[in-house]
PDB file of C-alpha atoms in Angstrom:
ATOM      1  CA  MET Z   1      -9.538  33.986  23.253  1.00 39.00           C
ATOM      2  CA  PRO Z   2     -12.582  34.438  21.021  1.00 43.00           C
ATOM      3  CA  ARG Z   3     -12.584  32.590  17.714  1.00 53.00           C
ATOM      4  CA  ILE Z   4     -12.478  34.632  14.572  1.00 58.00           C
ATOM      5  CA  GLU Z   5     -15.043  33.700  11.978  1.00 62.00           C
ATOM      6  CA  GLU Z   6     -15.232  35.256   8.565  1.00 67.00           C
ATOM      7  CA  ARG Z   7     -18.145  34.222   6.396  1.00 66.00           C
ATOM      8  CA  GLY Z   8     -16.667  32.979   3.157  1.00 75.00           C
ATOM      9  CA  GLY Z   9     -13.248  32.631   4.816  1.00 83.00           C
ATOM     10  CA  THR Z  10     -10.792  29.829   4.139  1.00 91.00           C
ATOM     11  CA  TYR Z  11      -9.976  27.729   7.208  1.00 93.00           C
ATOM     12  CA  PHE Z  12      -7.463  25.158   8.345  1.00 96.00           C
ATOM     13  CA  ILE Z  13      -9.484  22.892  10.658  1.00 96.00           C
ATOM     14  CA  SER Z  14      -8.317  20.009  12.844  1.00 97.00           C
ATOM     15  CA  PHE Z  15     -10.263  17.802  15.200  1.00 97.00           C
ATOM     16  CA  ALA Z  16      -9.279  14.700  17.101  1.00 98.00           C
ATOM     17  CA  MET Z  17     -10.934  11.602  18.463  1.00 98.00           C
ATOM     18  CA  ASP Z  18     -11.772  11.159  22.105  1.00 96.00           C
ATOM     19  CA  ARG Z  19      -8.518   9.737  23.476  1.00 95.00           C
ATOM     20  CA  SER Z  20     -10.296   6.977  25.374  1.00 96.00           C
ATOM     21  CA  LEU Z  21     -11.451   5.357  22.124  1.00 97.00           C
ATOM     22  CA  PRO Z  22      -9.519   3.067  19.774  1.00 98.00           C
ATOM     23  CA  PRO Z  23      -8.301   4.569  16.481  1.00 98.00           C
ATOM     24  CA  LEU Z  24     -10.461   4.632  13.396  1.00 98.00           C
ATOM     25  CA  SER Z  25     -10.376   1.488  11.285  1.00 98.00           C
ATOM     26  CA  PRO Z  26      -9.932   1.771   7.512  1.00 98.00           C
ATOM     27  CA  ALA Z  27     -13.721   1.387   7.008  1.00 98.00           C
ATOM     28  CA  GLU Z  28     -14.379   4.107   9.598  1.00 98.00           C
ATOM     29  CA  ARG Z  29     -11.821   6.443   8.006  1.00 98.00           C
ATOM     30  CA  GLN Z  30     -13.537   5.879   4.664  1.00 98.00           C
ATOM     31  CA  ALA Z  31     -16.923   6.736   6.177  1.00 98.00           C
ATOM     32  CA  VAL Z  32     -15.564   9.974   7.690  1.00 98.00           C
ATOM     33  CA  PHE Z  33     -13.832  10.865   4.416  1.00 97.00           C
ATOM     34  CA  GLU Z  34     -17.057  10.382   2.464  1.00 96.00           C
ATOM     35  CA  ILE Z  35     -18.975  12.643   4.859  1.00 96.00           C
ATOM     36  CA  ILE Z  36     -16.326  15.365   4.544  1.00 96.00           C
ATOM     37  CA  THR Z  37     -16.273  15.214   0.750  1.00 95.00           C
ATOM     38  CA  ALA Z  38     -20.068  14.937   0.348  1.00 92.00           C
ATOM     39  CA  ASP Z  39     -20.722  18.649   0.959  1.00 82.00           C
ATOM     40  CA  HIS Z  40     -17.964  19.896  -1.349  1.00 81.00           C
ATOM     41  CA  MET Z  41     -19.451  22.760  -3.366  1.00 78.00           C
ATOM     42  CA  ALA Z  42     -22.809  22.446  -1.611  1.00 78.00           C
ATOM     43  CA  LYS Z  43     -21.794  23.831   1.804  1.00 81.00           C
ATOM     44  CA  TYR Z  44     -18.108  24.605   1.279  1.00 87.00           C
ATOM     45  CA  ARG Z  45     -15.260  24.449  -1.200  1.00 90.00           C
ATOM     46  CA  LEU Z  46     -12.977  21.657  -0.024  1.00 94.00           C
ATOM     47  CA  TYR Z  47      -9.322  22.267  -0.837  1.00 96.00           C
ATOM     48  CA  ILE Z  48      -7.831  19.243   0.929  1.00 97.00           C
ATOM     49  CA  ALA Z  49      -8.750  16.786   3.664  1.00 98.00           C
ATOM     50  CA  VAL Z  50      -7.065  13.868   5.359  1.00 98.00           C
ATOM     51  CA  VAL Z  51      -8.603  11.401   7.789  1.00 98.00           C
ATOM     52  CA  MET Z  52      -5.952   9.868  10.021  1.00 98.00           C
ATOM     53  CA  PRO Z  53      -6.540   7.071  12.545  1.00 98.00           C
ATOM     54  CA  ASP Z  54      -7.053   9.548  15.401  1.00 98.00           C
ATOM     55  CA  HIS Z  55      -7.587  12.987  13.864  1.00 98.00           C
ATOM     56  CA  VAL Z  56      -8.767  14.920  10.817  1.00 98.00           C
ATOM     57  CA  HIS Z  57      -7.279  17.909   8.975  1.00 98.00           C
ATOM     58  CA  ILE Z  58      -9.308  19.943   6.496  1.00 98.00           C
ATOM     59  CA  VAL Z  59      -8.888  23.127   4.493  1.00 97.00           C
ATOM     60  CA  LEU Z  60     -12.152  24.557   3.261  1.00 94.00           C
ATOM     61  CA  GLN Z  61     -13.771  27.779   2.242  1.00 90.00           C
ATOM     62  CA  ALA Z  62     -17.152  28.302   3.846  1.00 80.00           C
ATOM     63  CA  VAL Z  63     -19.312  28.989   0.791  1.00 77.00           C
ATOM     64  CA  ALA Z  64     -22.534  27.504  -0.471  1.00 61.00           C
ATOM     65  CA  GLN Z  65     -24.798  27.859  -3.473  1.00 59.00           C
ATOM     66  CA  ASP Z  66     -27.088  30.197  -1.538  1.00 63.00           C
ATOM     67  CA  GLY Z  67     -24.336  32.207   0.195  1.00 62.00           C
ATOM     68  CA  PRO Z  68     -21.761  31.720   2.942  1.00 61.00           C
ATOM     69  CA  VAL Z  69     -22.381  29.128   5.635  1.00 68.00           C
ATOM     70  CA  GLY Z  70     -21.120  29.656   9.173  1.00 79.00           C
ATOM     71  CA  LEU Z  71     -18.217  27.570  10.404  1.00 83.00           C
ATOM     72  CA  PRO Z  72     -20.046  26.344  13.537  1.00 85.00           C
ATOM     73  CA  LYS Z  73     -22.803  24.900  11.350  1.00 85.00           C
ATOM     74  CA  ILE Z  74     -20.270  23.175   9.093  1.00 88.00           C
ATOM     75  CA  MET Z  75     -18.389  21.704  12.053  1.00 90.00           C
ATOM     76  CA  HIS Z  76     -21.580  20.523  13.740  1.00 90.00           C
ATOM     77  CA  ARG Z  77     -22.560  18.736  10.557  1.00 91.00           C
ATOM     78  CA  LEU Z  78     -19.134  17.177   9.903  1.00 94.00           C
ATOM     79  CA  LYS Z  79     -18.490  15.999  13.434  1.00 96.00           C
ATOM     80  CA  GLY Z  80     -22.093  15.004  14.113  1.00 96.00           C
ATOM     81  CA  PHE Z  81     -22.705  12.969  10.963  1.00 96.00           C
ATOM     82  CA  SER Z  82     -19.302  11.308  11.087  1.00 97.00           C
ATOM     83  CA  ALA Z  83     -19.752  10.376  14.759  1.00 97.00           C
ATOM     84  CA  LEU Z  84     -23.147   8.847  13.990  1.00 97.00           C
ATOM     85  CA  GLN Z  85     -21.707   6.825  11.104  1.00 97.00           C
ATOM     86  CA  VAL Z  86     -18.640   5.599  13.003  1.00 98.00           C
ATOM     87  CA  ASN Z  87     -20.714   4.759  16.076  1.00 98.00           C
ATOM     88  CA  LYS Z  88     -23.079   2.793  13.854  1.00 97.00           C
ATOM     89  CA  LEU Z  89     -20.139   0.823  12.466  1.00 97.00           C
ATOM     90  CA  ARG Z  90     -18.873   0.221  16.011  1.00 97.00           C
ATOM     91  CA  GLY Z  91     -22.288  -0.640  17.449  1.00 97.00           C
ATOM     92  CA  ARG Z  92     -21.981   2.041  20.107  1.00 96.00           C
ATOM     93  CA  LYS Z  93     -23.360   5.410  21.120  1.00 95.00           C
ATOM     94  CA  GLY Z  94     -21.725   8.456  22.610  1.00 94.00           C
ATOM     95  CA  PRO Z  95     -19.109  11.051  21.754  1.00 95.00           C
ATOM     96  CA  LEU Z  96     -16.492  10.183  19.177  1.00 97.00           C
ATOM     97  CA  TRP Z  97     -14.638  13.466  18.734  1.00 97.00           C
ATOM     98  CA  GLU Z  98     -13.129  15.766  21.320  1.00 96.00           C
ATOM     99  CA  ALA Z  99     -15.505  18.654  21.936  1.00 93.00           C
ATOM    100  CA  ARG Z 100     -13.086  21.320  20.781  1.00 92.00           C
ATOM    101  CA  SER Z 101     -11.940  21.707  17.194  1.00 92.00           C
ATOM    102  CA  HIS Z 102      -9.012  23.856  16.178  1.00 94.00           C
ATOM    103  CA  ASN Z 103      -9.460  26.249  13.308  1.00 92.00           C
ATOM    104  CA  ARG Z 104      -7.350  28.971  11.845  1.00 92.00           C
ATOM    105  CA  LEU Z 105      -8.415  31.500   9.280  1.00 92.00           C
ATOM    106  CA  LEU Z 106      -5.973  31.560   6.369  1.00 94.00           C
ATOM    107  CA  TYR Z 107      -5.285  35.037   5.067  1.00 92.00           C
ATOM    108  CA  SER Z 108      -2.923  34.480   2.166  1.00 94.00           C
ATOM    109  CA  LYS Z 109      -2.144  32.115  -0.684  1.00 95.00           C
ATOM    110  CA  LYS Z 110       1.247  31.448   0.932  1.00 97.00           C
ATOM    111  CA  GLU Z 111      -0.440  30.312   4.181  1.00 96.00           C
ATOM    112  CA  LEU Z 112      -2.881  28.173   2.202  1.00 96.00           C
ATOM    113  CA  GLU Z 113      -0.086  26.457   0.287  1.00 97.00           C
ATOM    114  CA  LYS Z 114       1.952  25.817   3.453  1.00 97.00           C
ATOM    115  CA  VAL Z 115      -0.995  24.248   5.302  1.00 98.00           C
ATOM    116  CA  MET Z 116      -2.015  22.177   2.282  1.00 97.00           C
ATOM    117  CA  GLY Z 117       1.553  20.860   2.037  1.00 97.00           C
ATOM    118  CA  TYR Z 118       1.479  19.908   5.712  1.00 97.00           C
ATOM    119  CA  ILE Z 119      -1.835  18.061   5.316  1.00 98.00           C
ATOM    120  CA  TYR Z 120      -0.682  16.343   2.130  1.00 98.00           C
ATOM    121  CA  MET Z 121       2.461  15.013   3.844  1.00 98.00           C
ATOM    122  CA  ASN Z 122       0.671  13.959   7.061  1.00 97.00           C
ATOM    123  CA  PRO Z 123       0.165  10.286   6.019  1.00 98.00           C
ATOM    124  CA  ARG Z 124       3.851  10.004   5.131  1.00 97.00           C
ATOM    125  CA  GLU Z 125       4.976  11.735   8.328  1.00 96.00           C
ATOM    126  CA  LYS Z 126       2.856   9.311  10.375  1.00 96.00           C
ATOM    127  CA  GLU Z 127       4.218   6.386   8.314  1.00 96.00           C
ATOM    128  CA  LEU Z 128       0.815   5.399   6.920  1.00 97.00           C
ATOM    129  CA  ALA Z 129       1.922   5.690   3.297  1.00 96.00           C
ATOM    130  CA  GLU Z 130       5.298   6.062   1.650  1.00 96.00           C
ATOM    131  CA  ASN Z 131       3.715   8.225  -1.029  1.00 96.00           C
ATOM    132  CA  PRO Z 132       0.857  10.478   0.153  1.00 96.00           C
ATOM    133  CA  ASP Z 133      -0.972   9.850  -3.139  1.00 96.00           C
ATOM    134  CA  ASP Z 134      -1.310   6.206  -2.081  1.00 97.00           C
ATOM    135  CA  TYR Z 135      -3.176   7.081   1.117  1.00 98.00           C
ATOM    136  CA  PRO Z 136      -6.869   6.452   0.359  1.00 97.00           C
ATOM    137  CA  TYR Z 137      -8.277   8.949   2.898  1.00 98.00           C
ATOM    138  CA  LEU Z 138      -6.542  12.032   1.448  1.00 97.00           C
TER     139      LEU Z 138
END
């Protein structure tokens, strides 16, 4: 099925690590989190993000100071820069993330709130933090 892209749209995005690799360490999760948050308001409006040991969830609106930015460009930047940084920390080269990302265009405030609630609770559901606010990569 073709992917729907709407310039300026709000997306729920998930991508996972290559399953043959060990999970992200706390320092690696921090590095990925910093890359995701670095472009907030420059390339996109970041609503929420969580970096888990083996996957990432993000809700963002693809906007920039000079107009909408395409989702493929955003994903290339996020996955590419984070892979470079994590590989540098690991002293390795090669793919870090699975090639395919999952994204869903959110059409309503109700959908946005539901997805944001799911992302917010993800660290608790995966037993990484009793209180999601205590999870440092959210």
